[in-house]
Short mmCIF file of C-alpha atoms and ligand atoms in Angstrom, two decimals:
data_model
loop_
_atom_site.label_atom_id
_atom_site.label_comp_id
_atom_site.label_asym_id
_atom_site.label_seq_id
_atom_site.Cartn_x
_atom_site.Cartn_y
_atom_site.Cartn_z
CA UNK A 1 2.41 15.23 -28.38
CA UNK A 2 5.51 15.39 -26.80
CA UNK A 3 7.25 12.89 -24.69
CA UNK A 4 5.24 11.33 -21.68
CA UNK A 5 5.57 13.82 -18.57
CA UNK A 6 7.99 12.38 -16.12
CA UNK A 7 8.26 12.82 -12.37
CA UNK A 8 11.72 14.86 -11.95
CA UNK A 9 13.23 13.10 -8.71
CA UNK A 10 12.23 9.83 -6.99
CA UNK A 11 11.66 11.76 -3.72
CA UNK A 12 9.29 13.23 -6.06
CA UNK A 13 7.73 10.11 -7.00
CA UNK A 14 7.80 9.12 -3.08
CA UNK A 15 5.95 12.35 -1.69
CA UNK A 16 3.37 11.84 -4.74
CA UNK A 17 2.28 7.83 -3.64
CA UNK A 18 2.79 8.31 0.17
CA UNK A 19 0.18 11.87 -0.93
CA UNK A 20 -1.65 9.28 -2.69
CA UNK A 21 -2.05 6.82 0.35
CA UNK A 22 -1.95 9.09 3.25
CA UNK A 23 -5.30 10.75 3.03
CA UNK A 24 -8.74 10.67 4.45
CA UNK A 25 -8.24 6.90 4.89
CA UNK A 26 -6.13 7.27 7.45
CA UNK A 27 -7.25 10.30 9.35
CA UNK A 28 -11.20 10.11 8.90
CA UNK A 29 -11.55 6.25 7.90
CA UNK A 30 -9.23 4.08 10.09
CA UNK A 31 -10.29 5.70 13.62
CA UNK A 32 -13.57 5.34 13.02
CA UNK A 33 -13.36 1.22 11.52
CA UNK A 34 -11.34 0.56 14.01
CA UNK A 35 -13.94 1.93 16.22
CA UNK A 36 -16.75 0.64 14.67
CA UNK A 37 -15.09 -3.16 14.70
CA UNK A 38 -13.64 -3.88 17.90
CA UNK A 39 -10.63 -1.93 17.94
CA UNK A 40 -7.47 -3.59 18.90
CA UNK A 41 -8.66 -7.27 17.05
CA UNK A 42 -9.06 -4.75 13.70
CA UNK A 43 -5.84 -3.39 14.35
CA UNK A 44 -3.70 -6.80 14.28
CA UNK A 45 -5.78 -8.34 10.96
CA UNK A 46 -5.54 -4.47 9.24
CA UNK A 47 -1.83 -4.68 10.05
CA UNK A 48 -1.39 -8.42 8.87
CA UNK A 49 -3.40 -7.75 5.49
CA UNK A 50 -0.98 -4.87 4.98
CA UNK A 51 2.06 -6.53 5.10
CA UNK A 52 1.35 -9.09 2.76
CA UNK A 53 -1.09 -8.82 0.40
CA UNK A 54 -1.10 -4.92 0.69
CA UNK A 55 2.90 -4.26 -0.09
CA UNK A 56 2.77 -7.39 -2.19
CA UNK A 57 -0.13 -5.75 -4.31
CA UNK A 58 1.81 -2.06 -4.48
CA UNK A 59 4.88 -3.79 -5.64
CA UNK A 60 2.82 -5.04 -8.26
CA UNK A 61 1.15 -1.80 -9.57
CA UNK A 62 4.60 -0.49 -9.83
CA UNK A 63 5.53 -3.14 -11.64
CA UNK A 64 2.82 -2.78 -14.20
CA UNK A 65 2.68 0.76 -14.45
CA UNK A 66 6.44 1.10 -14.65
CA UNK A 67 7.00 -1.97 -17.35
CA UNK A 68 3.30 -0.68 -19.55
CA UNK A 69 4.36 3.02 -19.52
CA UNK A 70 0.70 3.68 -19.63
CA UNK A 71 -2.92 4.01 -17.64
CA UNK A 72 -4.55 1.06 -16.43
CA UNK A 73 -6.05 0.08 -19.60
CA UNK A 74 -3.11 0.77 -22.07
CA UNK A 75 -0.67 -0.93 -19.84
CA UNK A 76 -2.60 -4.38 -19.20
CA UNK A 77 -3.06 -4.03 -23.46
CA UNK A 78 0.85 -3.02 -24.09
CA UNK A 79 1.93 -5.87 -21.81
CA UNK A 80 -0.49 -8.82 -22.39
CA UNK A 81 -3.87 -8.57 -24.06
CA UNK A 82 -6.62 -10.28 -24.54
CA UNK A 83 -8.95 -9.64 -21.31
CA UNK A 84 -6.67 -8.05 -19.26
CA UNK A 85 -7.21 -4.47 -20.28
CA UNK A 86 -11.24 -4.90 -18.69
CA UNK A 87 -9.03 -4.75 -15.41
CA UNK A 88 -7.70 -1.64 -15.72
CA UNK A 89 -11.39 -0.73 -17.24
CA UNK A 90 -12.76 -1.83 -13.72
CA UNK A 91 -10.31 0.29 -11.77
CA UNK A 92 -11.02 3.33 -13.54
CA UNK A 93 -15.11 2.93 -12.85
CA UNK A 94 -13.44 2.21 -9.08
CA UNK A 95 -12.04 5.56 -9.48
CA UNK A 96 -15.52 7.13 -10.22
CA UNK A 97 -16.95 5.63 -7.56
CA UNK A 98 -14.24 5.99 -4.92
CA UNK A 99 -14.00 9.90 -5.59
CA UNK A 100 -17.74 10.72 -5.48
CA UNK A 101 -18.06 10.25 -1.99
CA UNK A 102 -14.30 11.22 -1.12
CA UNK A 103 -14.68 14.46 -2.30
CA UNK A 104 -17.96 14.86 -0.16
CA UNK A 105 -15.53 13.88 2.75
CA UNK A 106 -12.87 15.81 1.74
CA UNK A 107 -15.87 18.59 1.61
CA UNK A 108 -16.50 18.65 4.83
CA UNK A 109 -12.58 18.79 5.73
CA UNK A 110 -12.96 22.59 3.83
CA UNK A 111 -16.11 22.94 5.70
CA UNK A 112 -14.37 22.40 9.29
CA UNK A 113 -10.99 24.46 8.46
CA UNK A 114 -13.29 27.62 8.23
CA UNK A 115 -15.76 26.75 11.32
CA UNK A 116 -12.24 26.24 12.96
CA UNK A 117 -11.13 29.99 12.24
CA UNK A 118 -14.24 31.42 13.06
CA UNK A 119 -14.13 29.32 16.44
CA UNK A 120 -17.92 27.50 16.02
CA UNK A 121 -16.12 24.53 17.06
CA UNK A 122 -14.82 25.89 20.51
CA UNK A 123 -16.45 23.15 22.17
CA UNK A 124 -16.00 19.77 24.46
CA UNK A 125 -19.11 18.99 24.96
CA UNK A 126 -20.07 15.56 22.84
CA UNK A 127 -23.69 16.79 22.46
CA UNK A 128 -23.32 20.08 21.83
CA UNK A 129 -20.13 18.80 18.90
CA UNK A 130 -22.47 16.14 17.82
CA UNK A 131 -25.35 18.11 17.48
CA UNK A 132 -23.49 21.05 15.78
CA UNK A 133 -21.67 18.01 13.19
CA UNK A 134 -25.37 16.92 12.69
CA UNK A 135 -26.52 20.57 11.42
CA UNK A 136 -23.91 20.98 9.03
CA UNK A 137 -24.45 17.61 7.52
CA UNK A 138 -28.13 18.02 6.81
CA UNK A 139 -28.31 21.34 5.25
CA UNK A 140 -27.92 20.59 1.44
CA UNK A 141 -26.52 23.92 0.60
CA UNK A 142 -23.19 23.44 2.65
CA UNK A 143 -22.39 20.43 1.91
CA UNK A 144 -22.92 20.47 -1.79
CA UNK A 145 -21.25 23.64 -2.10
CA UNK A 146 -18.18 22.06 -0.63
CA UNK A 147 -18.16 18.65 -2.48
CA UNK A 148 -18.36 21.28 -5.49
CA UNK A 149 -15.45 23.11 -4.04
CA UNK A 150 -13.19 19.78 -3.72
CA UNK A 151 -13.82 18.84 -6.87
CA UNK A 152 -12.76 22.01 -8.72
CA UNK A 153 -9.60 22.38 -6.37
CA UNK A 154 -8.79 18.57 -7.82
CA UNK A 155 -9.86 19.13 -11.25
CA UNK A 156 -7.69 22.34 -11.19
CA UNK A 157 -4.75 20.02 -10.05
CA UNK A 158 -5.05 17.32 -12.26
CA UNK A 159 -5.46 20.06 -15.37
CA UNK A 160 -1.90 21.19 -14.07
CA UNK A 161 -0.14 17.74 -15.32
CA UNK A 162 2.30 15.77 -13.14
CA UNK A 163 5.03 17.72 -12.45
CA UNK A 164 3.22 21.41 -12.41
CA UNK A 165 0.68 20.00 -10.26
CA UNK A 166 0.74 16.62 -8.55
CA UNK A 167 4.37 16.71 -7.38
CA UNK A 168 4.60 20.34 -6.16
CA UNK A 169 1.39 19.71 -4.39
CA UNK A 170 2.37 16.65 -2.71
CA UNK A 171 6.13 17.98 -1.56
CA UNK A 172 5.17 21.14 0.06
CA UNK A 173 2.57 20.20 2.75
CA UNK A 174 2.83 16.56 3.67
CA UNK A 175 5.90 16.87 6.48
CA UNK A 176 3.88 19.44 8.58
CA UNK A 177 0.80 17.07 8.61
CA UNK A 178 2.89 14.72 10.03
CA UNK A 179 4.51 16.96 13.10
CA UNK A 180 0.51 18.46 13.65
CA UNK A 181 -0.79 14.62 14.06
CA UNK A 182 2.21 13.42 16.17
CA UNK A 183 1.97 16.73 18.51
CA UNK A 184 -2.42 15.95 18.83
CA UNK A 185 -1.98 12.05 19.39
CA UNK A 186 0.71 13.56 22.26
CA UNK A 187 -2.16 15.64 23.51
CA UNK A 188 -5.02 12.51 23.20
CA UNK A 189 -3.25 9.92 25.05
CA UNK A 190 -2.29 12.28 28.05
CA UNK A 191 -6.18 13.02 28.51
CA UNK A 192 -7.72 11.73 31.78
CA UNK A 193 -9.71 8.28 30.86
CA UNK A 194 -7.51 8.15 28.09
CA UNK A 195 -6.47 4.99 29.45
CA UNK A 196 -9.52 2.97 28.11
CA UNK A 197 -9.00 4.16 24.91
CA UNK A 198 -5.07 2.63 24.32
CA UNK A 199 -6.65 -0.27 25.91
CA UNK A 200 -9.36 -0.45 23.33
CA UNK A 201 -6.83 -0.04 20.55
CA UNK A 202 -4.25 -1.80 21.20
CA UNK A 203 -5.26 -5.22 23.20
CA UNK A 204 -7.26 -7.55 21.12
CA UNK A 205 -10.25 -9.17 21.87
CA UNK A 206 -11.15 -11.81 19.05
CA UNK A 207 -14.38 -13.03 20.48
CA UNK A 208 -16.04 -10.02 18.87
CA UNK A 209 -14.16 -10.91 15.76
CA UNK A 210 -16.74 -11.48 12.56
CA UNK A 211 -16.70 -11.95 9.03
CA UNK A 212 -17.15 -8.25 8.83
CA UNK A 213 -14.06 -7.47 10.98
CA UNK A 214 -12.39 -9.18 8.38
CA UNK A 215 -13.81 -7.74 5.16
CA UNK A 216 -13.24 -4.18 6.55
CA UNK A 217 -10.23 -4.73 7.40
CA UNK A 218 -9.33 -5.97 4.03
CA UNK A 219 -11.12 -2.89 2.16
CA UNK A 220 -9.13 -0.75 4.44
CA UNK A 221 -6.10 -2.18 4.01
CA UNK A 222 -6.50 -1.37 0.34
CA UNK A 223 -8.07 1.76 0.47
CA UNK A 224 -5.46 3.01 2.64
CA UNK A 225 -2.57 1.88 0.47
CA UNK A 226 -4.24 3.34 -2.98
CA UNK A 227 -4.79 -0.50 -4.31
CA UNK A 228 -6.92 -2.13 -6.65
CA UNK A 229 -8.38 0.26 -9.16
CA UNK A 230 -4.71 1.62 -10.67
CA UNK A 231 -3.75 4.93 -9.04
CA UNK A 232 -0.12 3.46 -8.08
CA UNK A 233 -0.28 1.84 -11.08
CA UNK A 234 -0.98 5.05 -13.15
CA UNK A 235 1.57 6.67 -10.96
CA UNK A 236 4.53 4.69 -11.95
CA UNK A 237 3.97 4.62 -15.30
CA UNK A 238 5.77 8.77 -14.73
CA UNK A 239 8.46 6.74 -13.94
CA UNK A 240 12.14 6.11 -15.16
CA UNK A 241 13.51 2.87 -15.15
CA UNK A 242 16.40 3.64 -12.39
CA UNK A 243 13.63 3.29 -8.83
CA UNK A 244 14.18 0.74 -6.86
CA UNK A 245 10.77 -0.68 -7.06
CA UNK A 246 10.59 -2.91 -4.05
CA UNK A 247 12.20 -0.22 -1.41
CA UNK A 248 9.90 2.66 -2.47
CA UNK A 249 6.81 -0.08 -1.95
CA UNK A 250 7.93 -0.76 1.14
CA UNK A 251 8.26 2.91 2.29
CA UNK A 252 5.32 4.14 1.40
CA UNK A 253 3.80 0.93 3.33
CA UNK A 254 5.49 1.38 6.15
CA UNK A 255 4.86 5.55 6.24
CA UNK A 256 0.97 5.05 5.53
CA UNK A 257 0.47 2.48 8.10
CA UNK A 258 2.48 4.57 10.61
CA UNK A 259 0.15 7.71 10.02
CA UNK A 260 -3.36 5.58 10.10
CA UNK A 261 -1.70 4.18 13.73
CA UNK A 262 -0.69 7.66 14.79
CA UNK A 263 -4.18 8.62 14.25
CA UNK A 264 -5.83 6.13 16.06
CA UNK A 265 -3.95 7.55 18.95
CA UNK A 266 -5.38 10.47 17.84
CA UNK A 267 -8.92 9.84 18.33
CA UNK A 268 -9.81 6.58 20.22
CA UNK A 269 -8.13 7.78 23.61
CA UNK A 270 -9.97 10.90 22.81
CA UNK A 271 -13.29 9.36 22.44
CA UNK A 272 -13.02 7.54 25.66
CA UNK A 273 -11.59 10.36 27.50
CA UNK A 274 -14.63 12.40 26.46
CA UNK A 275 -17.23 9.50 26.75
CA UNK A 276 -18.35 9.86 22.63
CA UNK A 277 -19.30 6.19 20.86
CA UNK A 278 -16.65 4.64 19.55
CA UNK A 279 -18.65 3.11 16.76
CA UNK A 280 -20.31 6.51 15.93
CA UNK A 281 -19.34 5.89 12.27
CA UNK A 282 -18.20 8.35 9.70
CA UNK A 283 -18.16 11.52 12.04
CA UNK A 284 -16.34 10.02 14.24
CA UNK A 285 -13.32 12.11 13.99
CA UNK A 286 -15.24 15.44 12.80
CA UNK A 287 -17.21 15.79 16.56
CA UNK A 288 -14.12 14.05 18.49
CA UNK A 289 -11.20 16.20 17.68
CA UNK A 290 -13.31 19.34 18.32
CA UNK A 291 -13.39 18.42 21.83
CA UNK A 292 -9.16 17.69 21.66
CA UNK A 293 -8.80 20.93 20.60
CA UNK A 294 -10.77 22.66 23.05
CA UNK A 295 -8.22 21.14 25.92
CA UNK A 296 -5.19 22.47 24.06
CA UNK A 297 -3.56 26.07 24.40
CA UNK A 298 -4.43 28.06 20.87
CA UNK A 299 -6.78 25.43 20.40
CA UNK A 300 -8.29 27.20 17.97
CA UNK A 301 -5.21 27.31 15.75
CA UNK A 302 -4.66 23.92 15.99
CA UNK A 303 -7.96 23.28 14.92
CA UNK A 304 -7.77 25.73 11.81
CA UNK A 305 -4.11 23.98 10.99
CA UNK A 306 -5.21 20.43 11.56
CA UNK A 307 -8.31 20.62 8.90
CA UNK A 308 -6.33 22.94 6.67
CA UNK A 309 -3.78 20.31 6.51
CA UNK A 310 -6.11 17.25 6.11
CA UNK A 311 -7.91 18.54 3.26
CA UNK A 312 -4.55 19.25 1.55
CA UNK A 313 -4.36 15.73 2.25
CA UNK A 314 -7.33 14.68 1.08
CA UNK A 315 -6.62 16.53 -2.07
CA UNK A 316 -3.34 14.83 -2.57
CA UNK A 317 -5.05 11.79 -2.38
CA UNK A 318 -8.31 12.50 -4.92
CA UNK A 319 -5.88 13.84 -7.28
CA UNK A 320 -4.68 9.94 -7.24
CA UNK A 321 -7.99 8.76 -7.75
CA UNK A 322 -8.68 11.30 -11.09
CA UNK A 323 -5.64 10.59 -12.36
CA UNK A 324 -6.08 7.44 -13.57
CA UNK A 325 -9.37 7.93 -15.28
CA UNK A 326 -7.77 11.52 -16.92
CA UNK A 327 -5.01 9.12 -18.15
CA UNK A 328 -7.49 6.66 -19.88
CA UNK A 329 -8.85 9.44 -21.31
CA UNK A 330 -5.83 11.12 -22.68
CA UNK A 331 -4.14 7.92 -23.86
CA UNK A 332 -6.86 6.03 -25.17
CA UNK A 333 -9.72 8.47 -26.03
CA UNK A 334 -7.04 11.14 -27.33
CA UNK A 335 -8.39 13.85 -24.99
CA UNK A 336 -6.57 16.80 -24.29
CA UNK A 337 -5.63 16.79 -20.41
CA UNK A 338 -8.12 19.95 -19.68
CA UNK A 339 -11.04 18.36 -21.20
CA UNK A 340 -10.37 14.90 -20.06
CA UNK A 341 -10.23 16.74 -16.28
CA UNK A 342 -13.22 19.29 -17.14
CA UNK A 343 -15.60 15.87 -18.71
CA UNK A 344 -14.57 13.07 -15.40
CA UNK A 345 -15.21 15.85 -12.81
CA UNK A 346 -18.49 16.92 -13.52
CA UNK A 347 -19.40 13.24 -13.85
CA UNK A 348 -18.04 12.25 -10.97
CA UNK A 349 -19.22 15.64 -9.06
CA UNK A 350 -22.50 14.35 -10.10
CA UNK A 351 -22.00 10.83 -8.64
CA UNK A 352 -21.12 12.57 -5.52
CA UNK A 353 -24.55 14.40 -5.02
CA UNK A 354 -26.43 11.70 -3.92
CA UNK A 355 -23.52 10.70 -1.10
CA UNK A 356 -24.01 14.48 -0.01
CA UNK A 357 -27.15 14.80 0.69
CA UNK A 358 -26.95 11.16 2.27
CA UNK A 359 -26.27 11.73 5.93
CA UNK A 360 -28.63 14.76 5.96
CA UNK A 361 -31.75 15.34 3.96
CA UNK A 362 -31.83 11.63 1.82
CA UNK A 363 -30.47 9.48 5.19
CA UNK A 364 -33.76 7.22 4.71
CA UNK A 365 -32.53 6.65 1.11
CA UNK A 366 -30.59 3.28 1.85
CA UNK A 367 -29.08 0.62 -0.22
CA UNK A 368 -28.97 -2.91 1.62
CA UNK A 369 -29.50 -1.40 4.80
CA UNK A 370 -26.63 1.52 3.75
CA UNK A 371 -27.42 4.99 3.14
CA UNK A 372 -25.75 5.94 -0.24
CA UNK A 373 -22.29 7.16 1.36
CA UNK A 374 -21.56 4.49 3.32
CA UNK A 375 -22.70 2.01 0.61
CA UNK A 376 -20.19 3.67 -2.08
CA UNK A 377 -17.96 3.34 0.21
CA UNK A 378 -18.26 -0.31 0.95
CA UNK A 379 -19.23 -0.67 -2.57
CA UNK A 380 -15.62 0.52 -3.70
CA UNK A 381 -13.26 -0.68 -0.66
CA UNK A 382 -15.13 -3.91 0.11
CA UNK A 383 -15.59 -5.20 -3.28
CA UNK A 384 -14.52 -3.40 -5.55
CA UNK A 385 -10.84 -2.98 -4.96
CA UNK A 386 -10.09 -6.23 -3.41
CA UNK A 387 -10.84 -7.70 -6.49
CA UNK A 388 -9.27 -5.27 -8.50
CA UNK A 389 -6.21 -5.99 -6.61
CA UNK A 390 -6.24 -9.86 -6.81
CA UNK A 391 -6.07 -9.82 -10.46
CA UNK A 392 -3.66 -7.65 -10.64
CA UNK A 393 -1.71 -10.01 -8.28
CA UNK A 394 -2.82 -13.00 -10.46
CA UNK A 395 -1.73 -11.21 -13.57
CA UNK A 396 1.71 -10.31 -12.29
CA UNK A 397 2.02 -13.76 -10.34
CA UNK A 398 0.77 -15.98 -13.61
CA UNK A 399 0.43 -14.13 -16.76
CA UNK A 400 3.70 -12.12 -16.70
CA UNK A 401 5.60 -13.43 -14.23
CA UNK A 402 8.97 -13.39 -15.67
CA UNK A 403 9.32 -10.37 -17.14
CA UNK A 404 7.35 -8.99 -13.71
CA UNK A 405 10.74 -10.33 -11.99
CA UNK A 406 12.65 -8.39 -14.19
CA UNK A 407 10.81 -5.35 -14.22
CA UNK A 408 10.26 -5.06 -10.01
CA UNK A 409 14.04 -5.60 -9.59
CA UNK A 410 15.23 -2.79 -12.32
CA UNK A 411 16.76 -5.39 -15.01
CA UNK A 412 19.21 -6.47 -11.97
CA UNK A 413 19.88 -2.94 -11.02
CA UNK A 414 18.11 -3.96 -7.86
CA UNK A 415 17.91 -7.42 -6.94
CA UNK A 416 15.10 -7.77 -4.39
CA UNK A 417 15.97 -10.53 -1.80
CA UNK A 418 12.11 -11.66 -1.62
CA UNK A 419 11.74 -11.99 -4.75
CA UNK A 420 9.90 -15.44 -4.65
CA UNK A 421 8.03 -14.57 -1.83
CA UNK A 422 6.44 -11.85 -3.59
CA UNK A 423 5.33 -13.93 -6.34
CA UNK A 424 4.09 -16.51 -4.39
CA UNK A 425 1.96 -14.15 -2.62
CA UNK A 426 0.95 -12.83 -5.82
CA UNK A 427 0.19 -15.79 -7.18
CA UNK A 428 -1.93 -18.08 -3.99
CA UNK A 429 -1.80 -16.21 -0.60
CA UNK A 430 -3.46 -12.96 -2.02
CA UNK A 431 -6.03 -14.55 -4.36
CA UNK A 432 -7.34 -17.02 -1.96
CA UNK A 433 -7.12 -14.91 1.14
CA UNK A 434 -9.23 -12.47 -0.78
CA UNK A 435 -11.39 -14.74 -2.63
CA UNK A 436 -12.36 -16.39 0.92
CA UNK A 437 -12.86 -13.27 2.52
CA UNK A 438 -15.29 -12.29 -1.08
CA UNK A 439 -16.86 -15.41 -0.59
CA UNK A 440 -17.82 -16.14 2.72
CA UNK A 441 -19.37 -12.67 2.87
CA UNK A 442 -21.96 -14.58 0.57
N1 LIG B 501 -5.45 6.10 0.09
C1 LIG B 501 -6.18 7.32 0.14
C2 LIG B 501 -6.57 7.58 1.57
O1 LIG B 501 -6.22 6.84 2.43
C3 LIG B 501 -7.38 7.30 -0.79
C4 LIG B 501 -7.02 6.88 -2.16
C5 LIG B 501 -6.21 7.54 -3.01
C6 LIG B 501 -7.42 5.71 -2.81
N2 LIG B 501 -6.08 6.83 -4.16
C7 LIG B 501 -6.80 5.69 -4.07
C8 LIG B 501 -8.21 4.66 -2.41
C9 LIG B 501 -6.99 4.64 -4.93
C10 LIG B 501 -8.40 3.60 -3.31
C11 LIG B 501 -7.78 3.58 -4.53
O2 LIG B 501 -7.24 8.52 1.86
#
């Protein structure tokens, strides 16, 4: 074996975690939370979870990945011991979980970039978009086949390595997502009734504010950041020791947050103008932006580019999630990388069946009320990775804490002015904030 692959640049390593955090979460997931909890009141506690415990969290996967020089396992093992390691062992089962049903999602993203070209979607009518998202989801052959698409395009990916693959990926496509969701949230806010929409997004009203609120807005928080199972972590272990740590954290905060805010704009002002449910859950976005299109010159283009684009993104982002467990694999199991890719994907393809054929054929299958999509998904964000990412907080805040210092601020390369306040989040504010959100959901 030669020496461990290395991103080249660190605007490489930046394009790879902000194409690890800006994904589906953003585009598909936050409109349609935010929907489905209140709106505005979700924004404020998604934005307040994000700034401290979220950033605080990321600086601390660097920090372990960076100092280990391993995956999630081997770098808990390398820098401490003892029971640590079972924490990077839970975040690569979170990966298995969290990419079953992504890659459904990220399914139907292919799905909708070819109904785009062909125009099906050329529609604004909310029944005739709902009805027509409803057909597509229930017929097992479609959706299958695309989950079974995803996962070979990611597989394919992560067989590439880290620089052949993940970085050239990640550079290339990102910037024109960006223009292509600025230029549609410009087109949803100037809709007639989009009014109600802003309103609903961006003025809080707390009396509808639950326990729930609050637990989705912490899963989100750290599902759109890429925290708690060890995919930032994994990332910056391909990492020299010159990166400024703290700064890159904070960019890739900042730009993730911005895109899941941009694409509120996107769809909420949408979904009023057009009179759809704002709590319509998980196709939320797939029957809404249909309708955007249809109001927009070359409409149809815009549609084609839009889901092109997202399920680059998605890809981006489930290459983030398979990365980690194809690390483990390599490092600890001795795998070569093709195998290690070949053996997780056609476990977790297999995973991802069942999430498939939830919202069509199996949608009376539920779990706690959940069909299986939706409760993988709240299985992973809601539990899963919030406590994932509170041990890694305690283990940077208590258990390595000094040479954690050292580490997130380059040897004194680059001394980090909140350097205490990171470790005191680390080590109270995120632990009980998440262990009272855990706990009173009991
Ligand atoms: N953050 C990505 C998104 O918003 C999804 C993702 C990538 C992820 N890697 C992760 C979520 C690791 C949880 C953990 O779409």
């Amino acid at each position: 074996m030669g020496p461990r692959d290395h991103f080249a640049t660190r605007l490489g390593f930046i394009l790879a975690a902000a194409g690890s955090a800006v994904g589906l979460g953003n585009i598909w997931k936050f409109p349609f939370m935010a929907g489905q909890n209140g709106g505005g009141a979700f924004l404020i506690i998604y934005l307040a979870f994000v700034l401290t415990i979220g950033f605080s969290v990321m600086l601390a996967e660097f920090t372990i990945g960076r100092a280990g020089q391993r995956n999630p396992v081997g770098a808990f093992r390398a820098l401490k011991g003892g029971a640590w390691p079972a924490v990077g062992g839970l975040g690569v089962v979170a990966g298995f979980v969290i990419l079953s049903f992504y890659s459904v999602v990220g399914g139907w993203t292919l799905a909708y970039a070819i109904k785009a070209a062909t125009g099906a979607l050329a529609s604004n009518d909310p029944e005739t978009l709902g009805a027509a998202f409803g057909a597509f989801i229930s017929e097992p052959e479609g959706v299958i086949g695309f989950h079974t698409l995803f996962m070979v395009l990611t597989g394919g990916i992560i067989a590439g390595g880290v620089r052949g693959g993940i970085e050239r990926a990640s550079r290339i496509l990102m910037p024109v997502l960006v223009v292509l969701v600025i230029v549609l949230a410009g087109r949803a806010v100037t809709l007639e009734g989009a009014a109600k929409g802003i309103d609903f997004f961006l003025t809080p009203d707390f009396s509808k504010v639950t326990w729930g609120t609050v637990n989705a807005a912490l899963g989100q928080a750290f599902f759109s950041l890429s925290l708690g199972m060890g995919a930032m972590l994994t990332y910056a272990s391909y990492l020299d020791k010159q990166v400024n740590l703290p700064k890159t954290a904070a960019q890739v905060t900042i730009l993730d947050t911005t895109f899941a805010v941009i694409a509120g704009f996107m769809v909420l002002p949408a979904v009023f103008a057009f009179g759809f449910d704002p709590a319509a859950g998980p196709g939320l976005t797939f029957i809404t932006l249909p309708a955007v299109f249809a109001q927009m010159p070359a409409g149809q283009v815009f549609a084609f580019l839009f889901f092109a684009l997202l399920a680059i993104a998605a890809l981006t982002s489930a290459v983030s999630i398979m990365e980690p467990v194809v690390a483990y694999l390599i490092d600890e199991r001795r795998m070569p990388r093709r195998w290690a890719a070949l053996l997780s994907g056609v476990m977790i393809w297999a995973l991802g069946v069942p999430s498939a054929l939830s919202l069509g054929p199996w949608k009376d299958m539920t779990i706690g009320g959940k069909g299986f999509l939706d409760a993988m998904d709240y299985l992973a964000s809601n539990i899963m990775l919030p406590t994932g990412g509170v041990l890694i907080a305690l283990f940077v805040g208590w258990s390595i804490s000094a040479r954690a210092q050292e580490e997130a601020q380059s040897d004194g390369s680059h001394p980090f002015p909140l350097i205490r306040v990171w470790i005191f989040i680390c080590r109270f504010v995120a632990p009980a904030a998440v262990a009272w959100v855990l706990i009173s959901g009991l």
